[in-house]
JSON list of C-alpha atoms in Angstrom, two decimals:
[
{"chain": "C", "resi": 1, "resn": "UNK", "atom": "CA", "xyz": [0.75, -1.79, 14.57]},
{"chain": "C", "resi": 2, "resn": "UNK", "atom": "CA", "xyz": [-2.70, -0.26, 14.27]},
{"chain": "C", "resi": 3, "resn": "UNK", "atom": "CA", "xyz": [-6.20, -1.46, 13.47]},
{"chain": "C", "resi": 4, "resn": "UNK", "atom": "CA", "xyz": [-7.88, 0.60, 10.80]},
{"chain": "C", "resi": 5, "resn": "UNK", "atom": "CA", "xyz": [-11.46, 0.49, 9.61]},
{"chain": "C", "resi": 6, "resn": "UNK", "atom": "CA", "xyz": [-13.05, 2.12, 6.61]},
{"chain": "C", "resi": 7, "resn": "UNK", "atom": "CA", "xyz": [-16.63, 2.89, 5.73]},
{"chain": "C", "resi": 8, "resn": "UNK", "atom": "CA", "xyz": [-18.23, 2.09, 3.39]},
{"chain": "C", "resi": 9, "resn": "UNK", "atom": "CA", "xyz": [-16.50, -1.09, 2.27]},
{"chain": "C", "resi": 10, "resn": "UNK", "atom": "CA", "xyz": [-17.97, -0.66, -1.19]},
{"chain": "C", "resi": 11, "resn": "UNK", "atom": "CA", "xyz": [-20.45, 1.52, -3.00]},
{"chain": "C", "resi": 12, "resn": "UNK", "atom": "CA", "xyz": [-21.96, 2.03, -6.40]},
{"chain": "C", "resi": 13, "resn": "UNK", "atom": "CA", "xyz": [-22.57, 5.68, -7.22]},
{"chain": "C", "resi": 14, "resn": "UNK", "atom": "CA", "xyz": [-23.96, 7.65, -10.10]},
{"chain": "C", "resi": 15, "resn": "UNK", "atom": "CA", "xyz": [-21.79, 10.07, -12.02]},
{"chain": "C", "resi": 16, "resn": "UNK", "atom": "CA", "xyz": [-21.94, 13.64, -10.78]},
{"chain": "C", "resi": 17, "resn": "UNK", "atom": "CA", "xyz": [-22.51, 12.67, -7.16]},
{"chain": "C", "resi": 18, "resn": "UNK", "atom": "CA", "xyz": [-20.06, 12.66, -4.25]},
{"chain": "C", "resi": 19, "resn": "UNK", "atom": "CA", "xyz": [-19.04, 9.99, -1.78]},
{"chain": "C", "resi": 20, "resn": "UNK", "atom": "CA", "xyz": [-17.36, 10.47, 1.59]},
{"chain": "C", "resi": 21, "resn": "UNK", "atom": "CA", "xyz": [-15.14, 7.68, 2.85]},
{"chain": "C", "resi": 22, "resn": "UNK", "atom": "CA", "xyz": [-14.38, 7.40, 6.53]},
{"chain": "C", "resi": 23, "resn": "UNK", "atom": "CA", "xyz": [-11.20, 6.06, 8.08]},
{"chain": "C", "resi": 24, "resn": "UNK", "atom": "CA", "xyz": [-11.03, 5.24, 11.79]},
{"chain": "C", "resi": 25, "resn": "UNK", "atom": "CA", "xyz": [-7.92, 4.16, 13.70]},
{"chain": "C", "resi": 26, "resn": "UNK", "atom": "CA", "xyz": [-7.80, 2.42, 17.06]},
{"chain": "C", "resi": 27, "resn": "UNK", "atom": "CA", "xyz": [-5.01, 4.63, 18.38]},
{"chain": "C", "resi": 28, "resn": "UNK", "atom": "CA", "xyz": [-3.84, 8.19, 18.02]},
{"chain": "C", "resi": 29, "resn": "UNK", "atom": "CA", "xyz": [-1.60, 8.75, 15.03]},
{"chain": "C", "resi": 30, "resn": "UNK", "atom": "CA", "xyz": [-0.13, 11.86, 13.51]},
{"chain": "C", "resi": 31, "resn": "UNK", "atom": "CA", "xyz": [0.25, 10.78, 9.92]},
{"chain": "C", "resi": 32, "resn": "UNK", "atom": "CA", "xyz": [-2.53, 9.46, 7.75]},
{"chain": "C", "resi": 33, "resn": "UNK", "atom": "CA", "xyz": [-2.44, 8.88, 4.03]},
{"chain": "C", "resi": 34, "resn": "UNK", "atom": "CA", "xyz": [-5.04, 8.36, 1.32]},
{"chain": "C", "resi": 35, "resn": "UNK", "atom": "CA", "xyz": [-4.31, 6.21, -1.74]},
{"chain": "C", "resi": 36, "resn": "UNK", "atom": "CA", "xyz": [-6.13, 5.29, -4.91]},
{"chain": "C", "resi": 37, "resn": "UNK", "atom": "CA", "xyz": [-5.72, 1.88, -6.52]},
{"chain": "C", "resi": 38, "resn": "UNK", "atom": "CA", "xyz": [-7.21, 1.72, -9.97]},
{"chain": "C", "resi": 39, "resn": "UNK", "atom": "CA", "xyz": [-8.25, -1.70, -11.29]},
{"chain": "C", "resi": 40, "resn": "UNK", "atom": "CA", "xyz": [-5.26, -3.95, -11.71]},
{"chain": "C", "resi": 41, "resn": "UNK", "atom": "CA", "xyz": [-2.85, -1.19, -10.75]},
{"chain": "C", "resi": 42, "resn": "UNK", "atom": "CA", "xyz": [-0.54, -0.30, -7.92]},
{"chain": "C", "resi": 43, "resn": "UNK", "atom": "CA", "xyz": [-1.19, 2.30, -5.26]},
{"chain": "C", "resi": 44, "resn": "UNK", "atom": "CA", "xyz": [-1.03, 6.00, -5.99]},
{"chain": "C", "resi": 45, "resn": "UNK", "atom": "CA", "xyz": [-0.80, 8.45, -3.11]},
{"chain": "C", "resi": 46, "resn": "UNK", "atom": "CA", "xyz": [-3.54, 11.07, -3.19]},
{"chain": "C", "resi": 47, "resn": "UNK", "atom": "CA", "xyz": [-2.60, 13.11, -0.15]},
{"chain": "C", "resi": 48, "resn": "UNK", "atom": "CA", "xyz": [-1.06, 13.17, 3.29]},
{"chain": "C", "resi": 49, "resn": "UNK", "atom": "CA", "xyz": [-3.41, 14.19, 6.09]},
{"chain": "C", "resi": 50, "resn": "UNK", "atom": "CA", "xyz": [-1.68, 15.21, 9.28]},
{"chain": "C", "resi": 51, "resn": "UNK", "atom": "CA", "xyz": [-3.78, 16.39, 12.17]},
{"chain": "C", "resi": 52, "resn": "UNK", "atom": "CA", "xyz": [-3.55, 20.10, 12.76]},
{"chain": "C", "resi": 53, "resn": "UNK", "atom": "CA", "xyz": [-2.58, 21.04, 9.24]},
{"chain": "C", "resi": 54, "resn": "UNK", "atom": "CA", "xyz": [-4.09, 21.16, 5.79]},
{"chain": "C", "resi": 55, "resn": "UNK", "atom": "CA", "xyz": [-3.80, 18.02, 3.70]},
{"chain": "C", "resi": 56, "resn": "UNK", "atom": "CA", "xyz": [-0.91, 17.93, 1.27]},
{"chain": "C", "resi": 57, "resn": "UNK", "atom": "CA", "xyz": [-1.89, 16.73, -2.19]},
{"chain": "C", "resi": 58, "resn": "UNK", "atom": "CA", "xyz": [0.27, 14.89, -4.69]},
{"chain": "C", "resi": 59, "resn": "UNK", "atom": "CA", "xyz": [0.68, 16.02, -8.26]},
{"chain": "C", "resi": 60, "resn": "UNK", "atom": "CA", "xyz": [-2.47, 15.33, -10.21]},
{"chain": "C", "resi": 61, "resn": "UNK", "atom": "CA", "xyz": [-4.83, 15.48, -7.25]},
{"chain": "C", "resi": 62, "resn": "UNK", "atom": "CA", "xyz": [-6.63, 18.64, -6.15]},
{"chain": "C", "resi": 63, "resn": "UNK", "atom": "CA", "xyz": [-8.57, 19.62, -3.08]},
{"chain": "C", "resi": 64, "resn": "UNK", "atom": "CA", "xyz": [-11.72, 20.49, -5.00]},
{"chain": "C", "resi": 65, "resn": "UNK", "atom": "CA", "xyz": [-11.97, 16.94, -6.30]},
{"chain": "C", "resi": 66, "resn": "UNK", "atom": "CA", "xyz": [-10.70, 15.11, -3.20]},
{"chain": "C", "resi": 67, "resn": "UNK", "atom": "CA", "xyz": [-11.38, 17.21, -0.09]},
{"chain": "C", "resi": 68, "resn": "UNK", "atom": "CA", "xyz": [-9.96, 15.67, 3.07]},
{"chain": "C", "resi": 69, "resn": "UNK", "atom": "CA", "xyz": [-10.77, 16.31, 6.69]},
{"chain": "C", "resi": 70, "resn": "UNK", "atom": "CA", "xyz": [-8.67, 15.32, 9.69]},
{"chain": "C", "resi": 71, "resn": "UNK", "atom": "CA", "xyz": [-10.56, 16.51, 12.78]},
{"chain": "C", "resi": 72, "resn": "UNK", "atom": "CA", "xyz": [-8.61, 14.48, 15.33]},
{"chain": "C", "resi": 73, "resn": "UNK", "atom": "CA", "xyz": [-5.81, 11.95, 15.74]},
{"chain": "C", "resi": 74, "resn": "UNK", "atom": "CA", "xyz": [-7.98, 8.88, 15.10]},
{"chain": "C", "resi": 75, "resn": "UNK", "atom": "CA", "xyz": [-10.22, 9.86, 12.21]},
{"chain": "C", "resi": 76, "resn": "UNK", "atom": "CA", "xyz": [-10.12, 11.18, 8.65]},
{"chain": "C", "resi": 77, "resn": "UNK", "atom": "CA", "xyz": [-12.45, 11.44, 5.69]},
{"chain": "C", "resi": 78, "resn": "UNK", "atom": "CA", "xyz": [-11.85, 11.58, 1.97]},
{"chain": "C", "resi": 79, "resn": "UNK", "atom": "CA", "xyz": [-14.58, 12.85, -0.34]},
{"chain": "C", "resi": 80, "resn": "UNK", "atom": "CA", "xyz": [-14.62, 11.97, -4.00]},
{"chain": "C", "resi": 81, "resn": "UNK", "atom": "CA", "xyz": [-16.53, 14.80, -5.62]},
{"chain": "C", "resi": 82, "resn": "UNK", "atom": "CA", "xyz": [-18.44, 15.10, -8.88]},
{"chain": "C", "resi": 83, "resn": "UNK", "atom": "CA", "xyz": [-17.63, 11.51, -9.71]},
{"chain": "C", "resi": 84, "resn": "UNK", "atom": "CA", "xyz": [-17.08, 10.07, -13.14]},
{"chain": "C", "resi": 85, "resn": "UNK", "atom": "CA", "xyz": [-16.52, 6.45, -14.19]},
{"chain": "C", "resi": 86, "resn": "UNK", "atom": "CA", "xyz": [-12.77, 7.15, -14.17]},
{"chain": "C", "resi": 87, "resn": "UNK", "atom": "CA", "xyz": [-12.99, 7.51, -10.39]},
{"chain": "C", "resi": 88, "resn": "UNK", "atom": "CA", "xyz": [-13.92, 3.82, -10.07]},
{"chain": "C", "resi": 89, "resn": "UNK", "atom": "CA", "xyz": [-11.13, 2.51, -7.87]},
{"chain": "C", "resi": 90, "resn": "UNK", "atom": "CA", "xyz": [-10.26, 1.15, -4.49]},
{"chain": "C", "resi": 91, "resn": "UNK", "atom": "CA", "xyz": [-9.54, 3.94, -2.02]},
{"chain": "C", "resi": 92, "resn": "UNK", "atom": "CA", "xyz": [-7.28, 3.06, 0.88]},
{"chain": "C", "resi": 93, "resn": "UNK", "atom": "CA", "xyz": [-6.30, 4.94, 3.97]},
{"chain": "C", "resi": 94, "resn": "UNK", "atom": "CA", "xyz": [-3.17, 4.19, 5.91]},
{"chain": "C", "resi": 95, "resn": "UNK", "atom": "CA", "xyz": [-1.49, 5.41, 9.05]},
{"chain": "C", "resi": 96, "resn": "UNK", "atom": "CA", "xyz": [2.17, 6.16, 9.46]},
{"chain": "C", "resi": 97, "resn": "UNK", "atom": "CA", "xyz": [3.94, 5.05, 12.62]},
{"chain": "C", "resi": 98, "resn": "UNK", "atom": "CA", "xyz": [7.23, 6.75, 11.89]},
{"chain": "C", "resi": 99, "resn": "UNK", "atom": "CA", "xyz": [10.22, 5.41, 9.96]},
{"chain": "C", "resi": 100, "resn": "UNK", "atom": "CA", "xyz": [7.95, 5.06, 6.91]},
{"chain": "C", "resi": 101, "resn": "UNK", "atom": "CA", "xyz": [6.08, 2.07, 8.35]},
{"chain": "C", "resi": 102, "resn": "UNK", "atom": "CA", "xyz": [2.43, 2.24, 7.26]},
{"chain": "C", "resi": 103, "resn": "UNK", "atom": "CA", "xyz": [-0.61, 0.16, 8.09]},
{"chain": "C", "resi": 104, "resn": "UNK", "atom": "CA", "xyz": [-3.56, 0.03, 5.78]},
{"chain": "C", "resi": 105, "resn": "UNK", "atom": "CA", "xyz": [-7.29, -0.11, 6.09]},
{"chain": "C", "resi": 106, "resn": "UNK", "atom": "CA", "xyz": [-9.32, -2.70, 4.17]},
{"chain": "C", "resi": 107, "resn": "UNK", "atom": "CA", "xyz": [-10.18, -0.24, 1.43]},
{"chain": "C", "resi": 108, "resn": "UNK", "atom": "CA", "xyz": [-13.36, 1.15, -0.12]},
{"chain": "C", "resi": 109, "resn": "UNK", "atom": "CA", "xyz": [-14.29, -0.26, -3.49]},
{"chain": "C", "resi": 110, "resn": "UNK", "atom": "CA", "xyz": [-16.03, 2.44, -5.50]},
{"chain": "C", "resi": 111, "resn": "UNK", "atom": "CA", "xyz": [-17.87, 1.89, -8.75]},
{"chain": "C", "resi": 112, "resn": "UNK", "atom": "CA", "xyz": [-19.20, 4.90, -10.63]},
{"chain": "C", "resi": 113, "resn": "UNK", "atom": "CA", "xyz": [-21.89, 4.29, -13.24]},
{"chain": "S", "resi": 1, "resn": "UNK", "atom": "CA", "xyz": [14.33, 10.11, -9.83]},
{"chain": "S", "resi": 2, "resn": "UNK", "atom": "CA", "xyz": [13.34, 7.62, -7.21]},
{"chain": "S", "resi": 3, "resn": "UNK", "atom": "CA", "xyz": [11.81, 4.40, -8.49]},
{"chain": "S", "resi": 4, "resn": "UNK", "atom": "CA", "xyz": [10.77, 0.93, -7.43]},
{"chain": "S", "resi": 5, "resn": "UNK", "atom": "CA", "xyz": [10.76, -1.90, -9.95]},
{"chain": "S", "resi": 6, "resn": "UNK", "atom": "CA", "xyz": [9.14, -5.28, -9.68]},
{"chain": "S", "resi": 7, "resn": "UNK", "atom": "CA", "xyz": [10.22, -7.00, -12.89]},
{"chain": "S", "resi": 8, "resn": "UNK", "atom": "CA", "xyz": [7.77, -9.88, -12.69]},
{"chain": "S", "resi": 9, "resn": "UNK", "atom": "CA", "xyz": [4.15, -9.02, -13.36]},
{"chain": "S", "resi": 10, "resn": "UNK", "atom": "CA", "xyz": [2.85, -12.54, -12.80]},
{"chain": "S", "resi": 11, "resn": "UNK", "atom": "CA", "xyz": [4.39, -15.66, -11.29]},
{"chain": "S", "resi": 12, "resn": "UNK", "atom": "CA", "xyz": [2.80, -19.10, -11.18]},
{"chain": "S", "resi": 13, "resn": "UNK", "atom": "CA", "xyz": [4.18, -21.57, -8.67]},
{"chain": "S", "resi": 14, "resn": "UNK", "atom": "CA", "xyz": [3.16, -25.04, -7.58]},
{"chain": "S", "resi": 15, "resn": "UNK", "atom": "CA", "xyz": [2.00, -25.57, -4.03]},
{"chain": "S", "resi": 16, "resn": "UNK", "atom": "CA", "xyz": [4.96, -26.64, -1.93]},
{"chain": "S", "resi": 17, "resn": "UNK", "atom": "CA", "xyz": [7.50, -25.11, -4.28]},
{"chain": "S", "resi": 18, "resn": "UNK", "atom": "CA", "xyz": [9.72, -22.18, -3.40]},
{"chain": "S", "resi": 19, "resn": "UNK", "atom": "CA", "xyz": [8.90, -18.60, -4.36]},
{"chain": "S", "resi": 20, "resn": "UNK", "atom": "CA", "xyz": [11.09, -15.60, -5.01]},
{"chain": "S", "resi": 21, "resn": "UNK", "atom": "CA", "xyz": [9.79, -12.16, -5.92]},
{"chain": "S", "resi": 22, "resn": "UNK", "atom": "CA", "xyz": [12.18, -9.51, -7.12]},
{"chain": "S", "resi": 23, "resn": "UNK", "atom": "CA", "xyz": [12.32, -5.85, -6.17]},
{"chain": "S", "resi": 24, "resn": "UNK", "atom": "CA", "xyz": [14.87, -3.28, -7.28]},
{"chain": "S", "resi": 25, "resn": "UNK", "atom": "CA", "xyz": [15.00, 0.35, -6.25]},
{"chain": "S", "resi": 26, "resn": "UNK", "atom": "CA", "xyz": [16.74, 3.48, -7.33]},
{"chain": "S", "resi": 27, "resn": "UNK", "atom": "CA", "xyz": [17.50, 5.87, -4.47]},
{"chain": "S", "resi": 28, "resn": "UNK", "atom": "CA", "xyz": [20.51, 7.88, -3.43]},
{"chain": "S", "resi": 29, "resn": "UNK", "atom": "CA", "xyz": [20.89, 6.35, 0.02]},
{"chain": "S", "resi": 30, "resn": "UNK", "atom": "CA", "xyz": [19.74, 3.16, 1.68]},
{"chain": "S", "resi": 31, "resn": "UNK", "atom": "CA", "xyz": [16.01, 3.52, 1.92]},
{"chain": "S", "resi": 32, "resn": "UNK", "atom": "CA", "xyz": [13.47, 1.92, 4.20]},
{"chain": "S", "resi": 33, "resn": "UNK", "atom": "CA", "xyz": [12.17, -1.22, 2.48]},
{"chain": "S", "resi": 34, "resn": "UNK", "atom": "CA", "xyz": [8.89, -3.06, 2.81]},
{"chain": "S", "resi": 35, "resn": "UNK", "atom": "CA", "xyz": [6.93, -5.92, 1.35]},
{"chain": "S", "resi": 36, "resn": "UNK", "atom": "CA", "xyz": [3.13, -5.90, 1.49]},
{"chain": "S", "resi": 37, "resn": "UNK", "atom": "CA", "xyz": [0.61, -8.53, 0.43]},
{"chain": "S", "resi": 38, "resn": "UNK", "atom": "CA", "xyz": [-2.89, -7.87, -0.83]},
{"chain": "S", "resi": 39, "resn": "UNK", "atom": "CA", "xyz": [-5.31, -10.76, -0.97]},
{"chain": "S", "resi": 40, "resn": "UNK", "atom": "CA", "xyz": [-8.30, -10.41, -3.31]},
{"chain": "S", "resi": 41, "resn": "UNK", "atom": "CA", "xyz": [-10.74, -7.82, -2.03]},
{"chain": "S", "resi": 42, "resn": "UNK", "atom": "CA", "xyz": [-8.53, -6.93, 0.92]},
{"chain": "S", "resi": 43, "resn": "UNK", "atom": "CA", "xyz": [-6.32, -4.10, 2.03]},
{"chain": "S", "resi": 44, "resn": "UNK", "atom": "CA", "xyz": [-2.54, -4.33, 2.26]},
{"chain": "S", "resi": 45, "resn": "UNK", "atom": "CA", "xyz": [-0.86, -6.33, 4.98]},
{"chain": "S", "resi": 46, "resn": "UNK", "atom": "CA", "xyz": [2.73, -5.68, 5.98]},
{"chain": "S", "resi": 47, "resn": "UNK", "atom": "CA", "xyz": [4.84, -8.82, 5.53]},
{"chain": "S", "resi": 48, "resn": "UNK", "atom": "CA", "xyz": [8.22, -7.49, 6.58]},
{"chain": "S", "resi": 49, "resn": "UNK", "atom": "CA", "xyz": [10.47, -4.46, 6.68]},
{"chain": "S", "resi": 50, "resn": "UNK", "atom": "CA", "xyz": [14.11, -3.52, 6.55]},
{"chain": "S", "resi": 51, "resn": "UNK", "atom": "CA", "xyz": [15.55, -0.44, 8.16]},
{"chain": "S", "resi": 52, "resn": "UNK", "atom": "CA", "xyz": [19.15, -1.38, 8.98]},
{"chain": "S", "resi": 53, "resn": "UNK", "atom": "CA", "xyz": [21.27, -4.15, 10.45]},
{"chain": "S", "resi": 54, "resn": "UNK", "atom": "CA", "xyz": [21.02, -7.78, 9.44]},
{"chain": "S", "resi": 55, "resn": "UNK", "atom": "CA", "xyz": [20.34, -7.89, 5.73]},
{"chain": "S", "resi": 56, "resn": "UNK", "atom": "CA", "xyz": [18.18, -11.00, 5.97]},
{"chain": "S", "resi": 57, "resn": "UNK", "atom": "CA", "xyz": [14.85, -10.19, 7.60]},
{"chain": "S", "resi": 58, "resn": "UNK", "atom": "CA", "xyz": [12.11, -12.52, 8.67]},
{"chain": "S", "resi": 59, "resn": "UNK", "atom": "CA", "xyz": [8.46, -11.67, 8.33]},
{"chain": "S", "resi": 60, "resn": "UNK", "atom": "CA", "xyz": [5.06, -13.12, 8.90]},
{"chain": "S", "resi": 61, "resn": "UNK", "atom": "CA", "xyz": [3.58, -16.16, 7.14]},
{"chain": "S", "resi": 62, "resn": "UNK", "atom": "CA", "xyz": [7.01, -17.74, 6.65]},
{"chain": "S", "resi": 63, "resn": "UNK", "atom": "CA", "xyz": [8.36, -15.03, 4.34]},
{"chain": "S", "resi": 64, "resn": "UNK", "atom": "CA", "xyz": [11.86, -13.62, 4.40]},
{"chain": "S", "resi": 65, "resn": "UNK", "atom": "CA", "xyz": [13.64, -10.96, 2.37]},
{"chain": "S", "resi": 66, "resn": "UNK", "atom": "CA", "xyz": [17.27, -10.15, 1.71]},
{"chain": "S", "resi": 67, "resn": "UNK", "atom": "CA", "xyz": [18.64, -6.66, 1.23]},
{"chain": "S", "resi": 68, "resn": "UNK", "atom": "CA", "xyz": [21.58, -6.45, -1.15]},
{"chain": "S", "resi": 69, "resn": "UNK", "atom": "CA", "xyz": [23.04, -3.00, -1.27]},
{"chain": "S", "resi": 70, "resn": "UNK", "atom": "CA", "xyz": [25.35, -3.75, -4.21]},
{"chain": "S", "resi": 71, "resn": "UNK", "atom": "CA", "xyz": [22.38, -4.80, -6.33]},
{"chain": "S", "resi": 72, "resn": "UNK", "atom": "CA", "xyz": [19.86, -2.28, -4.93]},
{"chain": "S", "resi": 73, "resn": "UNK", "atom": "CA", "xyz": [17.55, -5.19, -4.38]},
{"chain": "S", "resi": 74, "resn": "UNK", "atom": "CA", "xyz": [15.19, -6.44, -1.72]},
{"chain": "S", "resi": 75, "resn": "UNK", "atom": "CA", "xyz": [13.89, -9.82, -2.89]},
{"chain": "S", "resi": 76, "resn": "UNK", "atom": "CA", "xyz": [11.15, -11.71, -1.09]},
{"chain": "S", "resi": 77, "resn": "UNK", "atom": "CA", "xyz": [11.32, -15.46, -0.61]},
{"chain": "S", "resi": 78, "resn": "UNK", "atom": "CA", "xyz": [9.31, -18.32, 0.80]},
{"chain": "S", "resi": 79, "resn": "UNK", "atom": "CA", "xyz": [10.65, -21.86, 0.90]},
{"chain": "S", "resi": 80, "resn": "UNK", "atom": "CA", "xyz": [7.32, -23.62, 0.44]},
{"chain": "S", "resi": 81, "resn": "UNK", "atom": "CA", "xyz": [4.19, -21.86, -0.75]},
{"chain": "S", "resi": 82, "resn": "UNK", "atom": "CA", "xyz": [0.66, -22.65, 0.31]},
{"chain": "S", "resi": 83, "resn": "UNK", "atom": "CA", "xyz": [-2.48, -22.11, -1.74]},
{"chain": "S", "resi": 84, "resn": "UNK", "atom": "CA", "xyz": [-3.34, -19.23, 0.58]},
{"chain": "S", "resi": 85, "resn": "UNK", "atom": "CA", "xyz": [-0.25, -17.35, -0.63]},
{"chain": "S", "resi": 86, "resn": "UNK", "atom": "CA", "xyz": [-2.00, -16.56, -3.89]},
{"chain": "S", "resi": 87, "resn": "UNK", "atom": "CA", "xyz": [-2.21, -12.79, -3.84]},
{"chain": "S", "resi": 88, "resn": "UNK", "atom": "CA", "xyz": [-0.72, -9.54, -5.09]},
{"chain": "S", "resi": 89, "resn": "UNK", "atom": "CA", "xyz": [2.65, -8.60, -3.61]},
{"chain": "S", "resi": 90, "resn": "UNK", "atom": "CA", "xyz": [3.96, -5.05, -3.48]},
{"chain": "S", "resi": 91, "resn": "UNK", "atom": "CA", "xyz": [7.44, -3.83, -2.74]},
{"chain": "S", "resi": 92, "resn": "UNK", "atom": "CA", "xyz": [7.54, -0.34, -1.20]},
{"chain": "S", "resi": 93, "resn": "UNK", "atom": "CA", "xyz": [10.34, 2.06, -0.50]},
{"chain": "S", "resi": 94, "resn": "UNK", "atom": "CA", "xyz": [10.60, 5.12, 1.69]},
{"chain": "S", "resi": 95, "resn": "UNK", "atom": "CA", "xyz": [13.33, 7.75, 1.66]},
{"chain": "S", "resi": 96, "resn": "UNK", "atom": "CA", "xyz": [13.84, 11.47, 1.73]},
{"chain": "S", "resi": 97, "resn": "UNK", "atom": "CA", "xyz": [12.38, 12.35, 5.11]},
{"chain": "S", "resi": 98, "resn": "UNK", "atom": "CA", "xyz": [8.75, 12.85, 4.11]},
{"chain": "S", "resi": 99, "resn": "UNK", "atom": "CA", "xyz": [7.49, 9.48, 5.39]},
{"chain": "S", "resi": 100, "resn": "UNK", "atom": "CA", "xyz": [5.79, 8.71, 2.08]},
{"chain": "S", "resi": 101, "resn": "UNK", "atom": "CA", "xyz": [6.09, 5.33, 0.39]},
{"chain": "S", "resi": 102, "resn": "UNK", "atom": "CA", "xyz": [6.65, 4.59, -3.27]},
{"chain": "S", "resi": 103, "resn": "UNK", "atom": "CA", "xyz": [5.18, 1.31, -4.46]},
{"chain": "S", "resi": 104, "resn": "UNK", "atom": "CA", "xyz": [6.24, -1.03, -7.19]},
{"chain": "S", "resi": 105, "resn": "UNK", "atom": "CA", "xyz": [3.75, -2.15, -9.78]},
{"chain": "S", "resi": 106, "resn": "UNK", "atom": "CA", "xyz": [3.11, -5.39, -7.95]},
{"chain": "S", "resi": 107, "resn": "UNK", "atom": "CA", "xyz": [3.54, -9.09, -8.71]},
{"chain": "S", "resi": 108, "resn": "UNK", "atom": "CA", "xyz": [0.56, -11.40, -8.92]},
{"chain": "S", "resi": 109, "resn": "UNK", "atom": "CA", "xyz": [1.24, -14.85, -7.52]},
{"chain": "S", "resi": 110, "resn": "UNK", "atom": "CA", "xyz": [-0.86, -17.78, -8.63]},
{"chain": "S", "resi": 111, "resn": "UNK", "atom": "CA", "xyz": [-0.51, -21.08, -6.79]},
{"chain": "S", "resi": 112, "resn": "UNK", "atom": "CA", "xyz": [-1.42, -24.23, -8.65]},
{"chain": "S", "resi": 113, "resn": "UNK", "atom": "CA", "xyz": [-2.26, -27.48, -6.94]}
]
């Protein structure tokens, strides 16, 4: 397994601003994923962030809105840019340990006013 | 298209009673199967997983799940629930070689005294 931390745990932001979410893992992992969980909903994959390559975005998500960095094997950031109230969600990072097994961080609860 | 279905949106169960949560999937081959639990305000915790072999798998917190190929199902069970089992439960499936997971819509479990 892996221990994953996220910062911040929650934030309230004004529309039009940007927020960067950090994800730190206690061991080196190749695969990291970013998800969005809208209120009362399931998880939707935003992108896959593998170290050494550009992030791969899912349909409906674009780099200009959700830029991702993956500078090393233990850290990644997701930025939510030019926020609107529709971006209010929980954002979760996870790490993949092969064979599809993923471990999740505690999430960042974002409210946009 | 690949899909994961959790037919029950909400289940209420008495403390000490048994619990069964249903999960059906639609994939071409036997996928990798997972159950996760999300307590209020928390991230996702992996309860158990099935890759191959024995179709009855044991997980943490007293949960077990049974893979039935003929029914394309992976149902989660617990013989006797505790108040702390109140949470959101997600079935997840991985297949296709990209290491991404598809999540069901989730089942909310309420435990009454």
